[in-house]
mmCIF file of C-alpha atoms in Angstrom:
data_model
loop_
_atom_site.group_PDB
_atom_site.id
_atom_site.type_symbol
_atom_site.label_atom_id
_atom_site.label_comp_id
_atom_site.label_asym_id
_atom_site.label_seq_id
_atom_site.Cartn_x
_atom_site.Cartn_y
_atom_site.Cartn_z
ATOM 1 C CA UNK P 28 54.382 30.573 115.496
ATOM 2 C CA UNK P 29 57.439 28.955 117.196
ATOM 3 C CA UNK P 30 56.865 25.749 118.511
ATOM 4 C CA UNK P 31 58.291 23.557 120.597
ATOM 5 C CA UNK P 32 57.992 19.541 119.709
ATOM 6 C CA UNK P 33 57.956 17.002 122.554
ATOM 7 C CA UNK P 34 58.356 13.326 122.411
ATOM 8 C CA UNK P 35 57.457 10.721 122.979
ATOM 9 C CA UNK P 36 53.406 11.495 123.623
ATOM 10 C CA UNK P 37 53.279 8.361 126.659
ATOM 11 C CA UNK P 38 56.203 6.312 128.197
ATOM 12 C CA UNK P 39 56.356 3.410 130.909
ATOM 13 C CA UNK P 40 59.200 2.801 132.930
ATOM 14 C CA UNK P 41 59.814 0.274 135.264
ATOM 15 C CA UNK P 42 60.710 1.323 138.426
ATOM 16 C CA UNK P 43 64.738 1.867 138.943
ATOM 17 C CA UNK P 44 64.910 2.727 135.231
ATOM 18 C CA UNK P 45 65.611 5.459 133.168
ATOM 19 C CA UNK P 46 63.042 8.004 131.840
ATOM 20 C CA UNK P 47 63.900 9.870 129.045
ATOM 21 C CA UNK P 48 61.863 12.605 127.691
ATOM 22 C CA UNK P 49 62.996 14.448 124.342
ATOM 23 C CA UNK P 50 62.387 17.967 122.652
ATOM 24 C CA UNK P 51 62.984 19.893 120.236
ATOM 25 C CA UNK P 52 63.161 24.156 119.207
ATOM 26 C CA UNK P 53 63.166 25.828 116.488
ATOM 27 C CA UNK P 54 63.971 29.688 117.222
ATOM 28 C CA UNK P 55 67.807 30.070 118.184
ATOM 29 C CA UNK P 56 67.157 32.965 120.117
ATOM 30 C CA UNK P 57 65.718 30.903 123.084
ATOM 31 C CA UNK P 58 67.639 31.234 126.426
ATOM 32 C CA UNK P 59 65.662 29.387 128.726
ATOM 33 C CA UNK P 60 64.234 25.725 128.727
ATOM 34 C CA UNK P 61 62.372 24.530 132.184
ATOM 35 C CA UNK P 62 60.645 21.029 132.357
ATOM 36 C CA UNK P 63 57.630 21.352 134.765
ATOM 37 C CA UNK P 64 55.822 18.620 135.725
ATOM 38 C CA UNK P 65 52.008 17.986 136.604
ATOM 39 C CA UNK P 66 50.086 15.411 139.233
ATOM 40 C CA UNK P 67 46.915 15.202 138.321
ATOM 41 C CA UNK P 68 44.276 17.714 139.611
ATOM 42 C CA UNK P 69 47.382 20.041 140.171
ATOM 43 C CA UNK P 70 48.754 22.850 138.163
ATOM 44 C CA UNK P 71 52.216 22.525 136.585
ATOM 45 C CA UNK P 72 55.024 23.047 138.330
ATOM 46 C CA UNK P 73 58.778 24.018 137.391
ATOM 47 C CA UNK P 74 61.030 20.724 137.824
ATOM 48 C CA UNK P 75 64.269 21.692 137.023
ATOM 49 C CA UNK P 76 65.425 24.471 133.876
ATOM 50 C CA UNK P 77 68.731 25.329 132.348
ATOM 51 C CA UNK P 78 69.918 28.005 129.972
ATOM 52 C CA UNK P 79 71.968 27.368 127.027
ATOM 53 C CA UNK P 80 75.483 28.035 127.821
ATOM 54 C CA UNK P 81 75.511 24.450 129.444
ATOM 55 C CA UNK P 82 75.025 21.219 128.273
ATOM 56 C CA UNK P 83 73.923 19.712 131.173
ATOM 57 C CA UNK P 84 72.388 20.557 134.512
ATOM 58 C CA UNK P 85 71.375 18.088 137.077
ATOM 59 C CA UNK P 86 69.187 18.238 140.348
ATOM 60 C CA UNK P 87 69.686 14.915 142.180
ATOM 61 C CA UNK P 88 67.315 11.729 139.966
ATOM 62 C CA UNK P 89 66.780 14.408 137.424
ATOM 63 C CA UNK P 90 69.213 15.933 134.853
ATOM 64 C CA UNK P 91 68.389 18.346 131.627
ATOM 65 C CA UNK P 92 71.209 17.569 128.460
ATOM 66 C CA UNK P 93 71.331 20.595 125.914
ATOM 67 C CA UNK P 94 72.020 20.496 122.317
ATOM 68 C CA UNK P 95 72.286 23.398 121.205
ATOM 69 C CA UNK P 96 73.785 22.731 117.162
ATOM 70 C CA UNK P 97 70.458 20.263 117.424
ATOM 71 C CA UNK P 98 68.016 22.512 118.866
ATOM 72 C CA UNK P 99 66.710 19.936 121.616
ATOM 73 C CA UNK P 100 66.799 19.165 124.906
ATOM 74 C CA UNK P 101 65.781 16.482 127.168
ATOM 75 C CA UNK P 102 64.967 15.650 130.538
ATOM 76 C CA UNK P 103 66.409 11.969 132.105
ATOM 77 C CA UNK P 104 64.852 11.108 135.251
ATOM 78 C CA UNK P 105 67.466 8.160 136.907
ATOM 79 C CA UNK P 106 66.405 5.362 139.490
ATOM 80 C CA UNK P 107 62.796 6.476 138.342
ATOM 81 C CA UNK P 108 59.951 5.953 141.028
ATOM 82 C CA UNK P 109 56.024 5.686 141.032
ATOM 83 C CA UNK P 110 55.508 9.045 142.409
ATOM 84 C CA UNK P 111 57.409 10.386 139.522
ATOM 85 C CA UNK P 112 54.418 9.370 137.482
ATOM 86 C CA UNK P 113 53.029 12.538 135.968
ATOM 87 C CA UNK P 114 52.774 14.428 133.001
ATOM 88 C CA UNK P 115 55.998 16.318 131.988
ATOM 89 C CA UNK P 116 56.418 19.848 129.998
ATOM 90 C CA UNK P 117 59.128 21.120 128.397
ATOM 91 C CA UNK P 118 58.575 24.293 127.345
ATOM 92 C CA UNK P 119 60.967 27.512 125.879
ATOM 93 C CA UNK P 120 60.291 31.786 126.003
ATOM 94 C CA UNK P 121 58.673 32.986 123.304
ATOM 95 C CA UNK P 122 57.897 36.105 121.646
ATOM 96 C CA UNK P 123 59.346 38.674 124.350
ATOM 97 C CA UNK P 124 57.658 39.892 127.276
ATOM 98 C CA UNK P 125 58.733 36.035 129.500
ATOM 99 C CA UNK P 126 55.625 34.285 127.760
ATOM 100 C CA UNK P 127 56.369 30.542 128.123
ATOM 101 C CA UNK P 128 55.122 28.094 124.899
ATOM 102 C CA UNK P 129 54.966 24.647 126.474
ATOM 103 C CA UNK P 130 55.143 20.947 124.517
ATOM 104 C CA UNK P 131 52.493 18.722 124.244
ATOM 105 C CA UNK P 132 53.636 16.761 127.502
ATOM 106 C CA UNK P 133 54.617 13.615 127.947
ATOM 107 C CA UNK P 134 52.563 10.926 130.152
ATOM 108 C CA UNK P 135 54.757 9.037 132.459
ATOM 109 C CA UNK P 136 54.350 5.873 134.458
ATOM 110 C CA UNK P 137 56.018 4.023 136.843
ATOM 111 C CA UNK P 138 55.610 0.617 137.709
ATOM 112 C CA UNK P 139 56.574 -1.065 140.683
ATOM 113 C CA UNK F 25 50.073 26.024 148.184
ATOM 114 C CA UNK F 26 52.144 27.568 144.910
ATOM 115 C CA UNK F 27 50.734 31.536 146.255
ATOM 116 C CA UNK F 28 48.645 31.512 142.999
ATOM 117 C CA UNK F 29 45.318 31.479 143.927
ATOM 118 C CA UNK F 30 42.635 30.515 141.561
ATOM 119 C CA UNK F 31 38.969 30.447 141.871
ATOM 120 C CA UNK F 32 36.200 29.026 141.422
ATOM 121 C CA UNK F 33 37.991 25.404 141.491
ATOM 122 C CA UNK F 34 35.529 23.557 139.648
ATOM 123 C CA UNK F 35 32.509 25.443 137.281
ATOM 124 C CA UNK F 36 29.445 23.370 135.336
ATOM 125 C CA UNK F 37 27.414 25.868 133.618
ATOM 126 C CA UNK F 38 25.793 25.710 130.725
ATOM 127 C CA UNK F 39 26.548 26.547 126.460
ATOM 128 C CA UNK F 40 25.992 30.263 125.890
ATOM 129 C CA UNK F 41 26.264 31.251 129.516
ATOM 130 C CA UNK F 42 28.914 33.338 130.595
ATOM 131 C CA UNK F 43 31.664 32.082 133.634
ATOM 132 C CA UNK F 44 34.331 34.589 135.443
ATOM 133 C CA UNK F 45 37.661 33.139 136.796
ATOM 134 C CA UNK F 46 39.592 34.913 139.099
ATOM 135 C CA UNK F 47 43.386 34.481 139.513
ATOM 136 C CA UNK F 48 45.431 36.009 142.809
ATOM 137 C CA UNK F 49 49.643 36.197 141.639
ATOM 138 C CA UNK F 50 51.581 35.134 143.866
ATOM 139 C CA UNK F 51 52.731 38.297 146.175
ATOM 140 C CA UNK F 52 55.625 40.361 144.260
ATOM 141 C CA UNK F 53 54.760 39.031 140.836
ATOM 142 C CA UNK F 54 53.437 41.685 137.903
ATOM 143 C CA UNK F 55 52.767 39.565 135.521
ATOM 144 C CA UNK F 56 49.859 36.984 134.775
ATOM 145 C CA UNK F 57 49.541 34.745 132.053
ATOM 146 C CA UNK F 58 46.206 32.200 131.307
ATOM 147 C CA UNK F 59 46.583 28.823 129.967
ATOM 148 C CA UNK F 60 43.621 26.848 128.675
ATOM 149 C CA UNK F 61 44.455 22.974 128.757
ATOM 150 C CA UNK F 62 41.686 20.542 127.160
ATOM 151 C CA UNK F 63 41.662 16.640 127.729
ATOM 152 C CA UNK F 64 45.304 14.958 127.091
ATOM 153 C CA UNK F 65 46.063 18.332 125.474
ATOM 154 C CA UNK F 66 49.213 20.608 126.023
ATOM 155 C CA UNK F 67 49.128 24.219 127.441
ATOM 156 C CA UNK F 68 47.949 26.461 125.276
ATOM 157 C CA UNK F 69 48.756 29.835 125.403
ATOM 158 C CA UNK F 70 45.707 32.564 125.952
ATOM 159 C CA UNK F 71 46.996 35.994 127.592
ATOM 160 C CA UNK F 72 49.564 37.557 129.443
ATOM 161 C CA UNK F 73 49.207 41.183 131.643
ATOM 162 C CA UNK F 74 51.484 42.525 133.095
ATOM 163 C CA UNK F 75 51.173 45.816 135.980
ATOM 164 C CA UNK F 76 47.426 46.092 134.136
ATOM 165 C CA UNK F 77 48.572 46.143 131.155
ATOM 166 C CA UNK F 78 48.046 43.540 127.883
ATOM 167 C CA UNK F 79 51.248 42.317 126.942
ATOM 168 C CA UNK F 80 50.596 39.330 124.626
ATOM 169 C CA UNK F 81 48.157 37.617 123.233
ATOM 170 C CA UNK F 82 47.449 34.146 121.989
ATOM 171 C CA UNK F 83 45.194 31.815 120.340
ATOM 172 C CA UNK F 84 42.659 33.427 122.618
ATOM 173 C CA UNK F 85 38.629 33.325 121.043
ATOM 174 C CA UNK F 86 36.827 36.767 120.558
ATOM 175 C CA UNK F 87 34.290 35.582 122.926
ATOM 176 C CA UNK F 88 37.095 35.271 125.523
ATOM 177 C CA UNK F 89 38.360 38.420 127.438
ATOM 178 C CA UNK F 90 40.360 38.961 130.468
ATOM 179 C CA UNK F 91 41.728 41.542 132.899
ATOM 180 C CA UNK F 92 44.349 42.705 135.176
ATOM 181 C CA UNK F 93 43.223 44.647 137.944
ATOM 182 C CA UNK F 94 45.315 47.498 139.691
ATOM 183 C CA UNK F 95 45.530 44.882 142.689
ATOM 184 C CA UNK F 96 47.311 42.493 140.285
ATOM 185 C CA UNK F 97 44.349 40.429 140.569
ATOM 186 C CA UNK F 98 43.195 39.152 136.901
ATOM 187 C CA UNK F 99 40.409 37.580 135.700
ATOM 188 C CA UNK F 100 39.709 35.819 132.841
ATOM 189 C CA UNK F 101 35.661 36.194 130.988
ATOM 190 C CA UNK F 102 34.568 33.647 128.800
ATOM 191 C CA UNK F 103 31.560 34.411 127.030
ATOM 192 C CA UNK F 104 28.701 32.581 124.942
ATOM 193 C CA UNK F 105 30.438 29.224 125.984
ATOM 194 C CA UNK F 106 30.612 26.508 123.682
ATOM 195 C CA UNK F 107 31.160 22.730 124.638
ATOM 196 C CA UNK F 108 34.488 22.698 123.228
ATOM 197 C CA UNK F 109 35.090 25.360 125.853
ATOM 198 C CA UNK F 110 35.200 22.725 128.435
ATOM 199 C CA UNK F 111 38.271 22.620 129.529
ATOM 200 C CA UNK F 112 41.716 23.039 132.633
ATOM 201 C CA UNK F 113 42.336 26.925 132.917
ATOM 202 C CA UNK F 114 45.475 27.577 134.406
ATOM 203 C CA UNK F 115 46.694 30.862 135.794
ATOM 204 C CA UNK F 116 50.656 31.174 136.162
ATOM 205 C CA UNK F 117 52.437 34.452 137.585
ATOM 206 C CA UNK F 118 56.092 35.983 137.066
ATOM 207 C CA UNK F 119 58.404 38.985 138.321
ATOM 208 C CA UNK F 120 58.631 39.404 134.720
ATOM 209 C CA UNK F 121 61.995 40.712 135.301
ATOM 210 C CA UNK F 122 64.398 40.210 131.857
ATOM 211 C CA UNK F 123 65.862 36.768 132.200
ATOM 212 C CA UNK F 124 63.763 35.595 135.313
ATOM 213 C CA UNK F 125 60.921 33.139 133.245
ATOM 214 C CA UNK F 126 60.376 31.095 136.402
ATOM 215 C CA UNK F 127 56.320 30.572 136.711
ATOM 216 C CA UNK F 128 54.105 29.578 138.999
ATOM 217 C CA UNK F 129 50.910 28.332 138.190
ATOM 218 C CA UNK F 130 47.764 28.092 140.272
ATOM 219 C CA UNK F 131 45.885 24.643 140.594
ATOM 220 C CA UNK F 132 43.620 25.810 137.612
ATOM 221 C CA UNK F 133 40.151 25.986 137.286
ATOM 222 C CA UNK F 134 37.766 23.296 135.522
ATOM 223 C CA UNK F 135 35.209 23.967 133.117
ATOM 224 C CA UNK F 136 32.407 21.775 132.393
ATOM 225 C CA UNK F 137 29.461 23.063 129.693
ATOM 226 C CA UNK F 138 27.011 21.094 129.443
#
């Protein structure tokens, strides 16, 4: 089964730094890659996604960067902030039919 | 309030019982797609419907079983329940429309067996 492979598994930023969250595909025929991100007690929710004729999309603190002779992609989060603590998903179409397989997430704190 | 609804919200019941969760798409959206998600585990992939119909399936256990109703209403049945059961459920729902893969996931429902 395709697979997508995130890293790393936890990260701690300090607050005003960067957050960088990394991952990586395997099927070339994916045209989609979202990041959604999850409080806890909440379900996920889509962040910010970009298909693969760009390299780069950003939404104000957060920006997606797209390799595609790599096969990964990775979500910076700039001037990060304690309520951007949360677990993050990147995930990729699979399969046909809009089915989304997600990464194991990454855990992200903030400190003050 | 994503316009998935999911109920119940919480559910403690115990091994070899037999739960129901119910999942409301938001309004326009066909399709409906369950997620199980265990402690400090990703999203796995269980089912997807779409208009009533199964369109794919994942790693989803024989004693697990699920539905879309013809008022695009779906609910999942989990069956003989096992501790390891225990676990996030997450419903998500789509226009399914080619190129459109933007979910939206309900706040999930969590399953204790005890």
């Amino acid at each position: 089964q395709q697979q997508v492979k995130q890293s790393p598994q936890s990260l701690i930023v300090q607050k005003g730094g960067i957050s960088i969250i990394n991952c990586a595909y395997e099927n070339t025929a994916f045209d989609y890659f979202p990041w959604y991100q999850q409080f806890p007690g909440k379900g996920p929710a889509l962040l910010i996604a970009i298909r693969p004729d760009v390299s780069e999309k950003k939404e104000g603190r957060f920006t997606i960067s797209f390799n595609k002779s790599a096969k990964q992609f990775s979500l910076h989060i700039m001037d990060s902030q304690p309520g951007d603590s949360a677990t993050y998903f990147c995930a990729a179409p699979s399969g046909g039919y809009n089915k989304l397989i997600f990464g194991a997430g990454t855990r992200l704190a903030v400190h003050p | 309030d994503s316009g998935v609804t999911q109920t119940p919200k919480h559910l403690i019941t115990a091994t070899g019982q037999r739960v129901t969760l119910r999942c409301s798409p938001r309004s326009g959206d066909l399709s409906v797609y369950w997620y199980q998600q265990s402690l400090d585990q990703g999203l796995q992939f269980l089912i997807q419907y779409y208009n009533g119909e199964e369109r794919a399936k994942g790693n989803i256990l024989e004693r697990f079983s699920a539905q879309q109703f013809p008022d695009l209403h779906s609910e999942l049945n989990l069956s003989s329940l096992e501790l390891g059961d225990s676990a996030l459920y997450f419903c998500a729902s789509s226009v399914d429309r080619a190129g459109n893969y933007g979910y939206t996931f309900g706040s999930g429902t969590r399953l204790t067996v005890v």
